[in-house]
mmCIF file of C-alpha atoms in Angstrom:
data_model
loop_
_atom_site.group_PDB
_atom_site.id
_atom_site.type_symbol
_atom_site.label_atom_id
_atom_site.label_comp_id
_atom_site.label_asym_id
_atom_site.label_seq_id
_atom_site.Cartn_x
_atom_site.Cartn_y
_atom_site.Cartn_z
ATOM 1 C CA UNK W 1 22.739 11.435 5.515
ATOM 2 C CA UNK W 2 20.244 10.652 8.102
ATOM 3 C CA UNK W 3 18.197 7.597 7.961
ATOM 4 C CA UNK W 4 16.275 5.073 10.091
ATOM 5 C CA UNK W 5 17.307 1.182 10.101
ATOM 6 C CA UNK W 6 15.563 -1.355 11.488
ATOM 7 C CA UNK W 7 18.228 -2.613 13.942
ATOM 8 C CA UNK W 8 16.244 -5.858 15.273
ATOM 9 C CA UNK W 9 13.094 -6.307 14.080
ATOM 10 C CA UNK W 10 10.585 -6.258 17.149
ATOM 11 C CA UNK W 11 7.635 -4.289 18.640
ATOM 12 C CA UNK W 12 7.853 -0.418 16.901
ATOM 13 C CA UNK W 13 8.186 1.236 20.516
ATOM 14 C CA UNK W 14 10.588 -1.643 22.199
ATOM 15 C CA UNK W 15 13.534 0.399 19.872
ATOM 16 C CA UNK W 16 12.968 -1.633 16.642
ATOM 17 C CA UNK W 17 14.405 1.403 14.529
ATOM 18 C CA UNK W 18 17.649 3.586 14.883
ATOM 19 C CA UNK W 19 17.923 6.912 13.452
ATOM 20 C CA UNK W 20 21.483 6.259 12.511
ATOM 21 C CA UNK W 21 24.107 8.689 10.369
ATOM 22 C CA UNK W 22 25.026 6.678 6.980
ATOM 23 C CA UNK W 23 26.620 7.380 3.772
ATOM 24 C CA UNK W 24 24.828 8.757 0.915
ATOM 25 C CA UNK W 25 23.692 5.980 -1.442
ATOM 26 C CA UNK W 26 25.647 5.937 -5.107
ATOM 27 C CA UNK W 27 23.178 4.595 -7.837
ATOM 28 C CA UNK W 28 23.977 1.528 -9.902
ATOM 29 C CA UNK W 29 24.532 1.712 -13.683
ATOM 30 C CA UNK W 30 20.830 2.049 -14.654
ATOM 31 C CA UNK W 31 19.748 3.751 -11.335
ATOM 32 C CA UNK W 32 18.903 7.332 -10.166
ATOM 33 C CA UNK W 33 19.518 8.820 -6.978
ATOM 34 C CA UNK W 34 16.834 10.483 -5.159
ATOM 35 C CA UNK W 35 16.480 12.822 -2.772
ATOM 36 C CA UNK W 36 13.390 12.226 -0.048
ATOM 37 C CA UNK W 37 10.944 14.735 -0.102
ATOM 38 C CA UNK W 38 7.623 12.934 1.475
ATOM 39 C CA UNK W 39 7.084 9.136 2.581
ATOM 40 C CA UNK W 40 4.105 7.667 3.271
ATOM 41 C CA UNK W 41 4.326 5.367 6.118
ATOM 42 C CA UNK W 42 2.542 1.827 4.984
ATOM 43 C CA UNK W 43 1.577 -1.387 7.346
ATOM 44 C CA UNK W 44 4.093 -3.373 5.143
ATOM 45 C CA UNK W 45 6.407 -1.056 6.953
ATOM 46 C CA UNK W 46 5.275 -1.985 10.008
ATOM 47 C CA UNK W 47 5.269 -5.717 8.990
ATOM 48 C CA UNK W 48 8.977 -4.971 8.320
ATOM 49 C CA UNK W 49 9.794 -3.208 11.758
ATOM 50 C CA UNK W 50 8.026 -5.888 13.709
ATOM 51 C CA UNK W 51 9.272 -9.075 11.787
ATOM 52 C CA UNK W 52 5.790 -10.284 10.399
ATOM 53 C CA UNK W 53 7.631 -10.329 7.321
ATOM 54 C CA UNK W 54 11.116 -12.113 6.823
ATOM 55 C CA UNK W 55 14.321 -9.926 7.572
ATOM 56 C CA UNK W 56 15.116 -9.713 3.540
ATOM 57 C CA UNK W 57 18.177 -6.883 4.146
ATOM 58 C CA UNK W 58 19.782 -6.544 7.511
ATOM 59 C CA UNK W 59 19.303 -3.251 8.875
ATOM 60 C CA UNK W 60 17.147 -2.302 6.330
ATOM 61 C CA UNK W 61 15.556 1.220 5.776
ATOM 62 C CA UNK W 62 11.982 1.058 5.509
ATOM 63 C CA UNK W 63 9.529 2.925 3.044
ATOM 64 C CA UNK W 64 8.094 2.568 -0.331
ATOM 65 C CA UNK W 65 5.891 5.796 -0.783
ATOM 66 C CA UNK W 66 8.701 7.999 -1.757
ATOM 67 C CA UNK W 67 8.064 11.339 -3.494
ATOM 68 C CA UNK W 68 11.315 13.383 -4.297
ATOM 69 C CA UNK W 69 14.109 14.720 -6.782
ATOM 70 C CA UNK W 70 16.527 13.065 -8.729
ATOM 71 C CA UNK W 71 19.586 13.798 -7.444
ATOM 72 C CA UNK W 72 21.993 11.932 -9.311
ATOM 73 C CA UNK W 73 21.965 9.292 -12.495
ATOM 74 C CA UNK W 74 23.719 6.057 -12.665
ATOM 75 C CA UNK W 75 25.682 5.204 -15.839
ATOM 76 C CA UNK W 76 23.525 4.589 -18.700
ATOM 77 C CA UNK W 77 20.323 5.920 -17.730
ATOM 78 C CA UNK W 78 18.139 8.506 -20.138
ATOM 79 C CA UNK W 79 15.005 10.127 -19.710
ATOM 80 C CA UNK W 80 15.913 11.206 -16.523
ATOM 81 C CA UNK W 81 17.919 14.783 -15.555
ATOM 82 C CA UNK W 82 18.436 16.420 -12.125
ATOM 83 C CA UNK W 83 15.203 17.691 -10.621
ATOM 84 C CA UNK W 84 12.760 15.523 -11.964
ATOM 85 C CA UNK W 85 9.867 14.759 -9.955
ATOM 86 C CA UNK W 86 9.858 10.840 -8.819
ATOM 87 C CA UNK W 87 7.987 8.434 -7.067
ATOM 88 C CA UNK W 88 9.395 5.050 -5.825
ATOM 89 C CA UNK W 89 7.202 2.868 -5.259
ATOM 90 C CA UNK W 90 6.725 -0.792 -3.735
ATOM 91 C CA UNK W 91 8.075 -2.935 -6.931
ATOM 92 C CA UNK W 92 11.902 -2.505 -8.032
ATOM 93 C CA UNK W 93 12.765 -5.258 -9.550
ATOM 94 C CA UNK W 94 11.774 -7.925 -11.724
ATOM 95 C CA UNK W 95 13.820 -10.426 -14.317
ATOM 96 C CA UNK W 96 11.375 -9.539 -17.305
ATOM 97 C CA UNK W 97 12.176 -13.337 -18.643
ATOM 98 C CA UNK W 98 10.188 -15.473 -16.423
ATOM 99 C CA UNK W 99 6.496 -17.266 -17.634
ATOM 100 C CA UNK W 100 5.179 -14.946 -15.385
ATOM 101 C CA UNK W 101 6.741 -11.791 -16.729
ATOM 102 C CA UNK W 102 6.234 -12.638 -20.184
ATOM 103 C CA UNK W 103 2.485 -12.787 -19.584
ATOM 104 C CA UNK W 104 2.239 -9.645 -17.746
ATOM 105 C CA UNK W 105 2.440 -10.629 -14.352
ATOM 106 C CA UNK W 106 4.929 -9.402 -13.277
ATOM 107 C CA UNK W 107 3.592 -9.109 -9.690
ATOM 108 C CA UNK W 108 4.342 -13.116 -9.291
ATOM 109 C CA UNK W 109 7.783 -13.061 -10.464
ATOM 110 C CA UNK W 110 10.180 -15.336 -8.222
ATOM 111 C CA UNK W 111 13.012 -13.101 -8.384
ATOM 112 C CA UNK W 112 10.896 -9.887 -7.785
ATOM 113 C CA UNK W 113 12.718 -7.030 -4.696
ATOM 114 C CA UNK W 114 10.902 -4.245 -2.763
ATOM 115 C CA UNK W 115 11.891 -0.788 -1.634
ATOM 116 C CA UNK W 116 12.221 -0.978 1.719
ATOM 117 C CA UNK W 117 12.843 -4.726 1.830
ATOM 118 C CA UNK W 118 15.238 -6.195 -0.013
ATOM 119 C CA UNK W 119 16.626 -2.414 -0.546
ATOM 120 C CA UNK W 120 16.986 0.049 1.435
ATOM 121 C CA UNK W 121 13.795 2.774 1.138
ATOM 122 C CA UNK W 122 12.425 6.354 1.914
ATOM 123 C CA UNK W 123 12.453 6.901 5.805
ATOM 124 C CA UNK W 124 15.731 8.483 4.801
ATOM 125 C CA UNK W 125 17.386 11.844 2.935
ATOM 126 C CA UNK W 126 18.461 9.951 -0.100
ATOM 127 C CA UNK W 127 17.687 6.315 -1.665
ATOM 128 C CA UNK W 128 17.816 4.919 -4.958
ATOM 129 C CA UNK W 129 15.802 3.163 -7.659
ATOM 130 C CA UNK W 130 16.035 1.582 -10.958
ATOM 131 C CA UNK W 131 15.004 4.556 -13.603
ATOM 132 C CA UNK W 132 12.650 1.314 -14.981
ATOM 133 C CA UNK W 133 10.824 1.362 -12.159
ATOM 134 C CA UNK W 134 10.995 4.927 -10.908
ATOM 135 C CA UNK W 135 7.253 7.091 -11.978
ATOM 136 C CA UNK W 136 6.833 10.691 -12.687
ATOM 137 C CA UNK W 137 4.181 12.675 -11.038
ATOM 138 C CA UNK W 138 2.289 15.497 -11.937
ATOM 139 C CA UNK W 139 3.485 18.703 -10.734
ATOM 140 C CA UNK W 140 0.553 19.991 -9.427
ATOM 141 C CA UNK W 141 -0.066 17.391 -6.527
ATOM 142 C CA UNK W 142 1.577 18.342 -3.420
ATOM 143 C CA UNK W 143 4.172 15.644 -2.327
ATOM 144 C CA UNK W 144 2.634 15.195 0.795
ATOM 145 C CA UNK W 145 -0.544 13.834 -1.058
ATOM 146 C CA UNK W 146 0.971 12.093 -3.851
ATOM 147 C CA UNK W 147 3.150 9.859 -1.527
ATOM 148 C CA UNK W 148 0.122 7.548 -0.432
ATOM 149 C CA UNK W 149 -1.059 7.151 -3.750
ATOM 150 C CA UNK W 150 2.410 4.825 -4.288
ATOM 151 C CA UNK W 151 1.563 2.042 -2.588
ATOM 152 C CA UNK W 152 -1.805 2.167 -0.690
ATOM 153 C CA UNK W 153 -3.352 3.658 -4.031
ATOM 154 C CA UNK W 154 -1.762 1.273 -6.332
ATOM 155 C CA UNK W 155 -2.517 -1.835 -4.324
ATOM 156 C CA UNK W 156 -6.129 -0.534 -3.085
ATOM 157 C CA UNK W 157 -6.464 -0.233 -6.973
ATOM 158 C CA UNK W 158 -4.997 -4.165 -7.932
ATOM 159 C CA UNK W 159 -7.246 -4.804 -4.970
ATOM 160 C CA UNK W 160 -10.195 -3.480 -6.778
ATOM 161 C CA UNK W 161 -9.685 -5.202 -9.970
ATOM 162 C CA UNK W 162 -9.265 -8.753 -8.401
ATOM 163 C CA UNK W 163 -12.644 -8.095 -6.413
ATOM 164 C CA UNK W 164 -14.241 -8.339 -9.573
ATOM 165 C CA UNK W 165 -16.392 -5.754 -8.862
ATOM 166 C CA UNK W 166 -19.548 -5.846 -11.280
ATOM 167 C CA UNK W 167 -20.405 -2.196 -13.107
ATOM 168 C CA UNK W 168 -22.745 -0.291 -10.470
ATOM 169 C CA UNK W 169 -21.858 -3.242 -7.751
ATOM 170 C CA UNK W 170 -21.889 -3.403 -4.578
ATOM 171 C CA UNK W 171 -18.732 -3.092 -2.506
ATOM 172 C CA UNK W 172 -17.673 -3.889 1.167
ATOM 173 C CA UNK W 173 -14.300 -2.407 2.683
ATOM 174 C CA UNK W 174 -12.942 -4.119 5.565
ATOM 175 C CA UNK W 175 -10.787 -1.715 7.368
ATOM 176 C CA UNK W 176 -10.723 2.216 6.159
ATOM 177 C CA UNK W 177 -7.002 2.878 6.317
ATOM 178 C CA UNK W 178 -4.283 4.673 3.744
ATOM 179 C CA UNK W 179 -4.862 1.912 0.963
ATOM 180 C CA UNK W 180 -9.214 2.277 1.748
ATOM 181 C CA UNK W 181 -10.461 5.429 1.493
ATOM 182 C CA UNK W 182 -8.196 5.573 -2.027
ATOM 183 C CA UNK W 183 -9.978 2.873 -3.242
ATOM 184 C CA UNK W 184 -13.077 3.646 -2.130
ATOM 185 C CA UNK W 185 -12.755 7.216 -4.075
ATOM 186 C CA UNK W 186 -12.112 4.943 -7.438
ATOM 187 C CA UNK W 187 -14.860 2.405 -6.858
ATOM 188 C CA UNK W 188 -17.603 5.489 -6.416
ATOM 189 C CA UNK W 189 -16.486 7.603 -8.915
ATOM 190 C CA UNK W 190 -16.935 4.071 -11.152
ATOM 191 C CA UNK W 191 -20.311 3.664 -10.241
ATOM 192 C CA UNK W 192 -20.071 1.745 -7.330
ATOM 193 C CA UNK W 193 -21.867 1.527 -4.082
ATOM 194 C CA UNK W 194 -19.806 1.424 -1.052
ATOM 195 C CA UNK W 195 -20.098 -0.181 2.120
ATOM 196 C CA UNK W 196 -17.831 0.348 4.853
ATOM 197 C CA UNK W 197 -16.857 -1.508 8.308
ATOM 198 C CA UNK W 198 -14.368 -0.559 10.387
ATOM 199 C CA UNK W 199 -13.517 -0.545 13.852
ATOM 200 C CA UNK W 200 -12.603 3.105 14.151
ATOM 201 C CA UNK W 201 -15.062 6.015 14.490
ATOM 202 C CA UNK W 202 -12.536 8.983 12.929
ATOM 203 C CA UNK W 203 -11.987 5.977 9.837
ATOM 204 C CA UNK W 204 -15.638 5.669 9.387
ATOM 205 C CA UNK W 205 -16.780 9.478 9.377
ATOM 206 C CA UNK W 206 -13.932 9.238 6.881
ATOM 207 C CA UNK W 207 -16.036 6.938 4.696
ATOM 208 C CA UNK W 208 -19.259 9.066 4.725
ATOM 209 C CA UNK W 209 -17.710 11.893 4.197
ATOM 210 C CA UNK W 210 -16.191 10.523 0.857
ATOM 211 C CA UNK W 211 -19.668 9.324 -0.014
ATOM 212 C CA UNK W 212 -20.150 5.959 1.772
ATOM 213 C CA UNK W 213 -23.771 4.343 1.291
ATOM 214 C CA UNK W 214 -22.781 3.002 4.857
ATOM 215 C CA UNK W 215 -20.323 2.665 7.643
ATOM 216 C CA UNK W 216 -20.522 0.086 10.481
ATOM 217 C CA UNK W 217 -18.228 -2.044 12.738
ATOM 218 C CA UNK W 218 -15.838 -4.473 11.149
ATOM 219 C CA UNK W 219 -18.132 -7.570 12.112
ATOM 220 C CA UNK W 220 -21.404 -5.698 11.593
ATOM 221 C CA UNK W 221 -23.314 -7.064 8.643
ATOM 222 C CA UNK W 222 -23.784 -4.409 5.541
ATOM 223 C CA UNK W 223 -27.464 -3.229 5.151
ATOM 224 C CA UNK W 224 -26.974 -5.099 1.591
ATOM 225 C CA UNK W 225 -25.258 -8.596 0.311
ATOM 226 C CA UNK W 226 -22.257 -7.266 -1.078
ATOM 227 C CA UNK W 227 -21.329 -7.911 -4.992
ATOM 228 C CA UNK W 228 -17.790 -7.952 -4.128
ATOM 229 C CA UNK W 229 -15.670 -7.308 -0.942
ATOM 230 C CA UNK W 230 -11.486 -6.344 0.306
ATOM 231 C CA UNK W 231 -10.007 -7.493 3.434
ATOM 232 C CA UNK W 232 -7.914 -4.235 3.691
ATOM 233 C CA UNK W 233 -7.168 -5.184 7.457
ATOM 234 C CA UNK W 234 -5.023 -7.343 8.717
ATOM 235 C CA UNK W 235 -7.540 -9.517 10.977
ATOM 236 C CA UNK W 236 -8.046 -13.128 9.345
ATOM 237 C CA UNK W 237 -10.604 -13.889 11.977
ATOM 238 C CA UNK W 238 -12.397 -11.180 9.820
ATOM 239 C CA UNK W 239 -12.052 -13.171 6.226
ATOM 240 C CA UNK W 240 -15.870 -15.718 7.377
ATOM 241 C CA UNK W 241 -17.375 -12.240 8.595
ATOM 242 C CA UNK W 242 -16.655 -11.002 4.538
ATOM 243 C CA UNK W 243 -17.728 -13.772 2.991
ATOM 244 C CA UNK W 244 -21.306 -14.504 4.658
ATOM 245 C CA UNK W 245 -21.855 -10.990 3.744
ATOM 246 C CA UNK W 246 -21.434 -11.795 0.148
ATOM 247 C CA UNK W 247 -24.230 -12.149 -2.574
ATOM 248 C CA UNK W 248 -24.536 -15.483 -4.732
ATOM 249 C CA UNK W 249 -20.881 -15.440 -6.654
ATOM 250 C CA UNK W 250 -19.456 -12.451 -4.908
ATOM 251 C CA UNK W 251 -15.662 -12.411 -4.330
ATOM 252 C CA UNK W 252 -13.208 -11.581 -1.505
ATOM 253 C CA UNK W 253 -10.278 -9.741 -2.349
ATOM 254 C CA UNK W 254 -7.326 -10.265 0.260
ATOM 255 C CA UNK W 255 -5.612 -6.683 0.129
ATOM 256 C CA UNK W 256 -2.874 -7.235 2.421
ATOM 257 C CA UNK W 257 0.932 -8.674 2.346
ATOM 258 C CA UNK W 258 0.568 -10.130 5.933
ATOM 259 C CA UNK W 259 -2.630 -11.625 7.324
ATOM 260 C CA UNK W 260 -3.072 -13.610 10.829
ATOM 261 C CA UNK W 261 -4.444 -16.750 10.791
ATOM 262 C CA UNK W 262 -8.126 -17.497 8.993
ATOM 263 C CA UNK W 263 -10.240 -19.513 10.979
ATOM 264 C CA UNK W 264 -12.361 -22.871 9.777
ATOM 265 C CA UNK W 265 -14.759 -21.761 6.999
ATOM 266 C CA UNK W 266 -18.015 -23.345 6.851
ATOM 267 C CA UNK W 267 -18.539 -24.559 2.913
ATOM 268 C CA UNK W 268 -22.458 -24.036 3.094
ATOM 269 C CA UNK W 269 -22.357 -20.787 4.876
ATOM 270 C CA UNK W 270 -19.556 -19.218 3.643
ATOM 271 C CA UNK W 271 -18.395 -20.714 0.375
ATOM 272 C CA UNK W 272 -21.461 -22.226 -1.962
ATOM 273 C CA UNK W 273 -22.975 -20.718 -4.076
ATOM 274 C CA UNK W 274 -19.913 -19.779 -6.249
ATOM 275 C CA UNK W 275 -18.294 -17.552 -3.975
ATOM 276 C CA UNK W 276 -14.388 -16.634 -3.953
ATOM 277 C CA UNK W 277 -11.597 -15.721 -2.182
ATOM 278 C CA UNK W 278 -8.995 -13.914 -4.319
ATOM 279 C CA UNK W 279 -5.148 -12.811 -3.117
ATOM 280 C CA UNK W 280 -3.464 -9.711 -3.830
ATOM 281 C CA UNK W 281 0.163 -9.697 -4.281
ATOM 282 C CA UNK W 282 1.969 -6.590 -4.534
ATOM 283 C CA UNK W 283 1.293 -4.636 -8.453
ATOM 284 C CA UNK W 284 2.698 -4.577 -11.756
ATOM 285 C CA UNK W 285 3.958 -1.277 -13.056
ATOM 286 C CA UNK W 286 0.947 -1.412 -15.832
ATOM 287 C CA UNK W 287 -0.755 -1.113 -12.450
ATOM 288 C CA UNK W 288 0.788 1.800 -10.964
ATOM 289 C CA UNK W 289 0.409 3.601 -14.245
ATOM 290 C CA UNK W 290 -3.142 2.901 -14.361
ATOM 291 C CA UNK W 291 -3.997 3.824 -10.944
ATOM 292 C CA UNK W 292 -1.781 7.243 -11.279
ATOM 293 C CA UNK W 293 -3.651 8.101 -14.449
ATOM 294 C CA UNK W 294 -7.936 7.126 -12.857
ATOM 295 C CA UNK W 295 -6.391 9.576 -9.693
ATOM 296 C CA UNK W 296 -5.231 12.275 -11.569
ATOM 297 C CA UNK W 297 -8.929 12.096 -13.723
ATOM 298 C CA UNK W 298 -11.081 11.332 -10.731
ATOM 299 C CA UNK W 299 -8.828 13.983 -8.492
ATOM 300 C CA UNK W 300 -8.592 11.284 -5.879
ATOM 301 C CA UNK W 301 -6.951 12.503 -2.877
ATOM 302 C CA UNK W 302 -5.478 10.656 0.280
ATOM 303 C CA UNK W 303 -6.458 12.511 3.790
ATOM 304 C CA UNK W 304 -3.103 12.610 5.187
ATOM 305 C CA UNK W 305 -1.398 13.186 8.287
ATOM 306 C CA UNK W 306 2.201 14.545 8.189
ATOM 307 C CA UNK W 307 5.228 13.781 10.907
ATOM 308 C CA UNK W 308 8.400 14.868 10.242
ATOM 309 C CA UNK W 309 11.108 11.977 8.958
ATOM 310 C CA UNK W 310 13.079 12.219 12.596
ATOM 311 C CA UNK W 311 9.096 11.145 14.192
ATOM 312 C CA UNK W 312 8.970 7.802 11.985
ATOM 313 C CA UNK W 313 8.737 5.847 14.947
ATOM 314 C CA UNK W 314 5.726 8.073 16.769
ATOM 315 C CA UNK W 315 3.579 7.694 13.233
ATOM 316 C CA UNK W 316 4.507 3.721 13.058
ATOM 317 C CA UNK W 317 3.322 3.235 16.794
ATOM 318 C CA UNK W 318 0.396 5.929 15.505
ATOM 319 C CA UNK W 319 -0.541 3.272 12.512
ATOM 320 C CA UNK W 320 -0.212 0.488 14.820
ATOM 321 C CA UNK W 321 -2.600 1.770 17.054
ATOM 322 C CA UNK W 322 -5.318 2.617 14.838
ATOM 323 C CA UNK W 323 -4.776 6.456 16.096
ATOM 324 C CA UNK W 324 -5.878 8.494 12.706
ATOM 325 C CA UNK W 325 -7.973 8.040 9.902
ATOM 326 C CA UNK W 326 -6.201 8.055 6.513
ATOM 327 C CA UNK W 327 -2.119 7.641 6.129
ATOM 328 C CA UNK W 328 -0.007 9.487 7.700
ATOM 329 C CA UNK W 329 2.739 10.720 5.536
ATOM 330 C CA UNK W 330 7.081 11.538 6.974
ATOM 331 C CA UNK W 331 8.664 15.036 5.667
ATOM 332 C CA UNK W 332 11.976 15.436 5.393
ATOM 333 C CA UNK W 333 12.974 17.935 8.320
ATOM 334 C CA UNK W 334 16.675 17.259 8.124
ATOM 335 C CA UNK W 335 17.530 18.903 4.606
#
């Protein structure tokens, strides 16, 4: 099959990635084999690529927004036949004994993996998951739009939740990207007022268009304080802007896996009054459940931009540069 690896990790355009011929995967006892329809490219991808994030597998395949086909089962599995519909999604593995498990949070266990991490992922023709981690999709959503929903909805989603968001709140999104404008379509259809700031023009007419009460700059200050707030961007010089634009006891929600470096905060400006800054750290499959089920009721829908798989590196450098509103989405053009 054809897939890409990331061969050193470095800038996307310096020839991080190699489109490379390699065999097909065979699935572990307890895994299915799936063939790649759609993958959404992600930042964590990028974070991969570039090396913001520890080299976990050498010459790893990115992705983690796979929708596709089972192709094959590995020994053991039910509930699965050739031709279901799949999605593989950030979270593969977890040991389901830790404290952490046991109390549903999954999300922190210590010996947790990641598609397109610690195992290989979808900017490929085939890859592979555990069947316990692998989620069925309806089949009336087009696989280009489901595959954002698998990680930039779920997360956008956890996001939400930790941002404590108060029924009818108010709501700032920092950054309008994949995970964004998917959360932003839960949070209105809750209730919820939206305020949006973002660097890019296209990314803001994005957020009025889905029904945005506002959209400004990424340092402007919201016409409103702000119940609650998500750093979806990667820019910690942007986590003080956030929280002086919170209300008494508002919370920050920290979307991302990667973040640069937050400067000094300033405890009477941007911390009293019982404000918070929250984490997010990848889902739990209750998640990913959840989030599939408010998108199917709410019909939330990612704007996407397709390339075709052999183009991964063009929609990376594309992402990186801030160059379309939405996700952008690879197609398999090789089978």
């Amino acid at each position: 099959m054809r897939a890409w690896t990331v061969a050193a990790p470095g800038p996307v355009a310096g020839g991080a990635l190699e489109f490379v011929e390699k065999p097909v995967p065979v699935p572990a006892g307890g895994e299915l084999l799936v063939r790649v329809r759609a993958c959404g490219v992600c930042r964590t991808d990028l974070h991969v690529v570039e090396g913001d994030l520890p080299v976990h597998r050498q010459r790893v395949t990115p992705g983690h927004e796979v929708v596709g086909e089972v192709a094959g089962l590995g020994a053991a599995v039910t509930g699965f036949a050739p031709g279901d519909r799949v999605g593989v999604a950030w979270l593969r593995h977890t040991c389901g004994t830790c404290a952490y498990c046991r109390r549903g949070a999954e999300n922190l266990c210590p010996s947790s993996r990641y598609t397109g991490w610690d195992a290989d992922g979808g900017y490929a023709e085939y890859t592979t998951v555990p069947a316990a981690y692998a989620h069925r999709l309806p089949e009336d959503l087009d696989e280009v739009a489901a595959a954002p929903l698998l990680c930039a909805g779920i997360i956008g989603y956890r996001a939400l939740r930790r941002a404590a968001l108060p029924p009818g709140g108010r709501l700032g999104l920092y950054g309008f990207g994949g995970s964004a404008h998917l959360c932003a379509q839960v949070a209105l259809a809750e209730g919820a007022t939206v305020h949006v700031l973002t660097r890019g023009a296209a990314a803001r007419r994005l957020a009025l268009d889905l029904g945005a009460a506002s959209a400004g700059g990424a340092r402007d200050m919201p016409p409103e304080p702000l119940d609650s707030a998500i750093l979806f961007a990667p820019v910690g010089d942007l986590v003080p802007v956030a929280m002086r634009a919170l209300d008494r006891g508002g919370v920050l929600a920290i979307a991302g896996i990667h973040l640069s470096d937050v400067p000094p905060l300033h405890y009477e400006s941007d911390l009293f009054y019982e404000k918070e800054i929250r984490s997010v750290t990848s889902n739990t499959r209750e998640d990913a459940r959840a989030f599939l089920s408010l998108a199917a009721r709410h019909r939330v829908r990612a704007t996407t931009h397709p390339y075709p798989l052999s183009d991964a590196v063009r929609a990376l450098t594309d992402l990186e540069e801030g160059r379309f509103d939405g996700a952008a989405v690879l197609v398999n053009d090789v089978t």
